[in-house]
Coordinates of C-alpha atoms and ligand atoms in Angstrom, one line a residue:
M19 CA 46.3 17.1 30.5
K20 CA 44.3 15.9 27.6
L21 CA 43.3 12.7 25.7
V22 CA 42.9 13.3 22.0
V23 CA 41.3 10.6 19.7
L24 CA 43.5 10.2 16.7
G25 CA 41.4 7.4 15.3
A26 CA 38.0 6.1 16.4
A27 CA 37.5 3.3 14.0
A28 CA 38.3 -0.4 14.4
G29 CA 40.8 -2.3 12.2
G30 CA 40.1 -1.5 8.5
G31 CA 38.9 2.1 9.3
F32 CA 35.8 3.8 8.0
P33 CA 35.4 3.4 5.1
Q34 CA 37.4 0.2 4.8
W35 CA 39.4 0.0 1.5
N36 CA 37.6 -3.1 0.1
C37 CA 34.2 -2.8 1.8
N38 CA 31.1 -2.0 -0.2
C39 CA 28.6 -2.3 2.8
N40 CA 25.9 0.3 2.9
Q41 CA 27.8 2.5 5.4
C42 CA 31.2 2.3 3.7
R43 CA 29.5 3.1 0.3
G44 CA 27.5 5.9 2.0
V45 CA 30.5 7.6 3.6
R46 CA 32.4 7.5 0.3
A47 CA 29.4 9.1 -1.4
G48 CA 29.1 11.9 1.3
Q49 CA 25.8 10.6 2.7
P50 CA 24.6 12.9 5.5
G51 CA 25.1 11.5 9.0
L52 CA 28.3 9.5 8.1
T53 CA 31.8 10.7 8.9
A54 CA 35.0 8.9 8.0
R55 CA 37.2 7.7 10.8
T56 CA 40.8 6.4 10.9
Q57 CA 42.0 3.4 12.8
S58 CA 42.2 3.0 16.6
S59 CA 44.6 5.3 18.4
V60 CA 44.7 8.0 21.1
I61 CA 47.3 10.3 22.6
V62 CA 47.5 11.3 26.2
G63 CA 49.4 14.2 27.9
G64 CA 50.4 17.4 26.2
P65 CA 50.7 20.2 25.4
H66 CA 54.2 19.4 24.0
D67 CA 54.9 15.8 24.8
W68 CA 52.5 13.0 24.4
L69 CA 52.1 9.3 25.0
L70 CA 50.8 7.5 21.8
V71 CA 48.5 4.8 22.9
N72 CA 48.4 2.3 20.0
A73 CA 50.2 2.9 16.7
S74 CA 47.7 2.6 13.9
P75 CA 48.3 2.0 10.2
D76 CA 46.9 5.5 9.7
I77 CA 49.4 7.2 11.9
L78 CA 51.0 9.5 9.2
T79 CA 47.5 10.9 8.3
Q80 CA 46.8 11.3 12.0
I81 CA 50.1 13.2 12.6
Q82 CA 49.3 15.4 9.6
R83 CA 46.0 16.3 11.2
T84 CA 47.4 16.9 14.7
P85 CA 49.7 20.0 14.9
A86 CA 50.6 19.1 18.5
L87 CA 52.5 16.0 17.3
Q88 CA 54.4 17.8 14.6
P89 CA 58.1 18.9 14.8
D90 CA 58.8 22.4 16.0
R91 CA 61.6 22.4 18.5
A92 CA 64.5 20.9 16.5
L93 CA 65.5 19.8 13.0
R94 CA 64.2 16.4 13.8
D95 CA 61.4 16.4 16.5
S96 CA 58.1 14.8 17.4
G97 CA 55.4 15.3 20.0
I98 CA 55.3 11.5 20.4
A99 CA 57.5 11.0 23.4
A100 CA 56.6 7.3 24.0
V101 CA 54.3 4.6 22.8
L102 CA 52.0 2.3 24.9
L103 CA 50.3 -0.8 23.4
A104 CA 46.9 -2.2 24.5
D105 CA 47.5 -5.4 22.4
G106 CA 49.6 -6.7 19.5
Q107 CA 46.9 -6.5 16.8
I108 CA 47.8 -5.1 13.3
D109 CA 45.6 -2.0 13.8
H110 CA 47.4 -1.1 17.0
T111 CA 51.0 -1.8 16.0
T112 CA 51.7 -1.3 12.2
G113 CA 52.2 2.4 12.7
L114 CA 55.4 1.6 14.6
F115 CA 57.1 1.1 11.2
M116 CA 56.2 4.7 10.3
L117 CA 58.2 6.0 13.3
R118 CA 61.4 4.4 12.1
E119 CA 63.2 7.6 11.1
R120 CA 63.6 8.6 14.8
R121 CA 67.2 9.3 15.8
S122 CA 67.0 7.4 19.1
P123 CA 65.3 4.2 20.1
L124 CA 61.5 4.6 20.5
P125 CA 60.4 4.2 24.1
L126 CA 57.8 1.4 23.9
W127 CA 55.7 0.1 26.7
C128 CA 54.0 -3.2 26.2
A129 CA 53.1 -6.3 28.2
D130 CA 55.3 -9.5 28.0
P131 CA 52.9 -11.6 25.8
V132 CA 52.6 -8.7 23.3
H133 CA 56.4 -8.3 23.3
A134 CA 56.7 -12.0 22.5
D135 CA 54.2 -11.7 19.6
L136 CA 55.9 -8.6 18.2
T137 CA 59.3 -10.4 18.2
Q138 CA 58.0 -13.8 17.0
G139 CA 54.6 -14.2 15.3
N140 CA 54.9 -10.7 13.7
P141 CA 58.5 -9.6 14.4
I142 CA 57.9 -5.8 14.0
L143 CA 60.3 -5.0 16.8
N144 CA 63.1 -7.0 15.2
V145 CA 62.7 -5.2 11.9
L146 CA 62.6 -1.8 13.8
G147 CA 66.0 -2.9 15.3
H148 CA 67.4 -2.2 11.8
F149 CA 66.2 1.4 12.0
C150 CA 65.7 3.4 15.2
G151 CA 65.2 0.4 17.5
V152 CA 62.9 0.4 20.5
A153 CA 63.7 1.0 24.2
R154 CA 61.1 -1.5 25.5
Q155 CA 59.7 -1.2 29.0
P156 CA 57.4 -4.0 30.4
V157 CA 54.0 -2.9 31.5
P158 CA 53.3 -4.2 35.0
L159 CA 50.3 -6.5 35.0
D160 CA 49.8 -6.7 38.8
G161 CA 48.1 -3.3 39.1
T162 CA 51.3 -1.4 40.1
P163 CA 50.9 2.2 38.7
F164 CA 53.7 3.3 36.3
E165 CA 54.9 6.5 34.7
V166 CA 56.2 7.0 31.2
G167 CA 58.2 10.2 31.8
L168 CA 55.3 12.7 31.2
P169 CA 54.5 15.1 34.0
N170 CA 51.3 14.3 36.1
L171 CA 50.5 11.2 34.2
R172 CA 50.1 8.0 36.2
I173 CA 49.0 4.8 34.4
T174 CA 47.5 1.6 35.7
A175 CA 47.2 -1.4 33.3
L176 CA 44.4 -4.0 33.8
P177 CA 44.7 -7.3 32.0
I178 CA 41.3 -7.9 30.3
A179 CA 39.5 -10.7 28.5
G180 CA 40.1 -10.8 24.8
K181 CA 42.2 -12.6 22.3
P182 CA 45.8 -12.4 21.1
A183 CA 46.3 -11.4 17.5
P184 CA 45.5 -14.0 14.8
F185 CA 49.3 -14.5 14.1
S186 CA 49.9 -15.3 17.8
P187 CA 50.8 -18.9 18.5
R188 CA 48.5 -18.4 21.5
R189 CA 45.5 -17.2 19.5
E190 CA 43.1 -19.8 21.0
C191 CA 44.7 -19.8 24.5
P192 CA 44.9 -16.2 25.7
V193 CA 47.0 -15.2 28.7
A194 CA 47.0 -12.2 31.0
G195 CA 48.5 -9.3 29.1
D196 CA 47.3 -10.1 25.6
N197 CA 44.8 -7.3 26.0
L198 CA 45.0 -4.4 28.4
G199 CA 42.7 -1.7 29.6
F200 CA 44.4 1.4 31.0
T201 CA 43.5 3.9 33.7
F202 CA 45.1 7.3 32.9
E203 CA 45.2 9.5 36.0
H204 CA 46.1 13.1 36.2
T205 CA 48.0 13.2 39.5
A206 CA 47.4 16.9 40.1
T207 CA 43.5 16.7 39.8
G208 CA 43.0 13.0 40.6
R209 CA 40.8 12.7 37.5
R210 CA 40.8 9.3 35.8
L211 CA 39.9 8.0 32.4
F212 CA 39.5 4.3 31.7
Y213 CA 40.4 3.3 28.2
A214 CA 39.8 -0.2 26.7
P215 CA 39.4 -0.3 22.9
G216 CA 39.1 -4.1 22.9
L217 CA 37.0 -5.6 25.7
A218 CA 35.3 -9.1 25.6
E219 CA 33.8 -9.1 29.0
I220 CA 33.0 -6.8 31.9
T221 CA 34.7 -8.8 34.7
P222 CA 34.6 -7.5 38.3
P223 CA 38.1 -5.8 38.0
V224 CA 37.0 -4.1 34.8
W225 CA 33.8 -3.0 36.5
A226 CA 35.7 -1.6 39.4
A227 CA 38.0 0.3 37.1
M228 CA 35.0 1.7 35.2
Q229 CA 33.3 2.8 38.5
A230 CA 36.5 4.5 39.7
A231 CA 36.9 6.6 36.5
D232 CA 35.4 10.0 35.7
V233 CA 35.5 9.1 32.0
V234 CA 35.2 5.6 30.4
M235 CA 36.1 5.1 26.8
V236 CA 35.4 1.5 25.8
D237 CA 35.0 -1.1 23.0
G238 CA 32.5 0.1 20.5
T239 CA 33.4 -2.5 17.7
F240 CA 30.0 -4.1 17.1
Y241 CA 26.4 -3.2 17.9
T242 CA 25.2 -6.8 17.6
D243 CA 27.2 -9.9 18.1
D244 CA 26.3 -11.3 14.7
E245 CA 26.6 -8.1 12.8
M246 CA 29.3 -9.3 10.4
V247 CA 27.6 -12.7 9.9
R248 CA 24.3 -11.1 9.0
L249 CA 25.9 -8.9 6.5
G250 CA 27.7 -11.9 4.9
L251 CA 31.1 -10.4 5.7
S252 CA 32.4 -13.0 8.2
S253 CA 31.5 -16.3 9.8
K254 CA 32.6 -15.1 13.2
L255 CA 30.6 -13.5 16.0
G256 CA 32.0 -10.4 17.7
S257 CA 32.4 -12.3 20.9
Q258 CA 34.5 -14.9 19.0
I259 CA 37.1 -12.3 18.1
G260 CA 37.1 -10.6 21.5
H261 CA 34.6 -7.8 21.4
L262 CA 31.5 -7.4 23.6
P263 CA 28.6 -6.0 21.5
Q264 CA 26.7 -2.9 22.6
S265 CA 23.1 -4.3 22.4
G266 CA 21.2 -6.9 24.3
P267 CA 21.1 -8.0 27.9
G268 CA 24.7 -8.0 29.2
G269 CA 25.8 -5.8 26.3
M270 CA 28.0 -2.7 26.7
L271 CA 25.1 -0.2 26.8
A272 CA 23.4 -2.2 29.7
H273 CA 26.7 -2.1 31.6
L274 CA 27.3 1.6 30.9
A275 CA 23.7 2.4 32.1
R276 CA 24.7 1.1 35.6
L277 CA 27.4 3.8 35.9
P278 CA 26.6 7.1 37.6
A279 CA 25.1 9.8 35.4
T280 CA 28.1 11.9 36.2
T281 CA 30.5 9.5 34.5
R282 CA 31.3 10.5 30.9
K283 CA 30.8 7.5 28.6
L284 CA 32.2 7.0 25.2
L285 CA 32.5 4.2 22.6
I286 CA 35.7 3.8 20.5
H287 CA 37.2 1.3 18.1
I288 CA 34.1 1.2 16.0
N289 CA 33.8 -1.2 13.1
N290 CA 32.6 0.1 9.8
T291 CA 29.5 -2.2 9.9
N292 CA 28.3 -0.7 13.2
P293 CA 25.1 1.3 12.7
I294 CA 26.1 3.8 15.5
L295 CA 28.4 5.3 12.9
D296 CA 25.3 6.7 11.2
A297 CA 24.2 9.8 13.2
R298 CA 20.6 9.2 11.9
S299 CA 20.3 5.6 13.0
P300 CA 18.0 4.3 15.8
E301 CA 21.1 2.6 17.2
R302 CA 22.8 6.1 17.5
A303 CA 19.7 7.4 19.1
A304 CA 19.8 4.5 21.6
C305 CA 23.3 5.5 22.5
A306 CA 22.3 9.2 22.9
A307 CA 19.4 8.2 25.1
A308 CA 21.8 6.2 27.3
G309 CA 24.1 9.2 27.6
V310 CA 26.8 7.3 25.6
E311 CA 28.9 9.3 23.0
V312 CA 30.3 7.9 19.8
S313 CA 34.0 8.9 19.5
F314 CA 35.3 10.6 16.4
D315 CA 38.7 11.6 15.1
G316 CA 39.9 14.8 16.7
L317 CA 37.7 14.5 19.9
E318 CA 39.5 16.0 22.8
I319 CA 38.9 15.2 26.5
D320 CA 40.3 17.3 29.3
L321 CA 41.5 15.3 32.2
Ligands
MLT418 C1 40.5 -6.6 16.5 O1 40.4 -5.6 17.2 O2 39.8 -7.6 16.7 C2 41.5 -6.7 15.4 O3 42.2 -5.5 15.4 C3 40.9 -7.1 14.1 C4 41.9 -6.8 13.0 O4 43.0 -7.4 12.9 O5 41.6 -5.9 12.2
MN419 MN1 41.4 -3.8 16.6
ZN420 ZN1 31.9 -1.6 5.4

């Protein structure tokens, strides 16, 4: 069983269509050390049938780059057997529209609050009802493991701190299930990967899930909390939009440093302003020194 990174960037991608920051300009210009990345999504399972975890606006590009997802068994076919959502954000859900040509309802696993947002604040699922429709399955939030019909794959969801999407009526009052981390377990080997592309806080249950995993792949959105503010791109801190920064005391790198050396550690959902995207930056060197990898599109992990 594998996990393949389809898109390692945060919402907006790298480069972002309207961004002229040094890094977005640099990657457009082919500056050494900078590599473009599409928006946040991974697949788990294989070799023929996969779980798509988050459906990014870049999904068509991602499918074109990933032969394992392309049709080869029937006139209409896809390697995407089911979809699982970590949250209801635009960068994790807009790609659902691109799957509308399916001939049967799309098996879709999401938590109740996300389902509410995707049928009310941003009624994507209602619109899809006019095309293939979805066969929605609720994600258990009490830690009960669940399966999605793929052999050897057992999943546990963990409600984590974060925010619901800006269009949610609950934007300022999050509830359990707005943001999920997932443990993907290969039942034949017992190996586990903890995946949380949006993570505002390392609470004791999150820390327990990280400690129990052989691989952790976590929120790499911002290096510093005020990154967007200092660049003049936003008035909001990373922590105000639900992302724990990597640097500083209590930052993601400090937490990852407390994990055993044998745990593989990766950052994902990386914003285009984050200096770790530059392979020549001191911030990337700090990640490397901490044994932390920066995910890229196409990265494959064996589970
Ligand atoms: C987030 O991760 O905070 C959101 O996806 C931001 C966005 O809407 O692009
Ligand atoms: Mn996002
Ligand atoms: Zn930029």
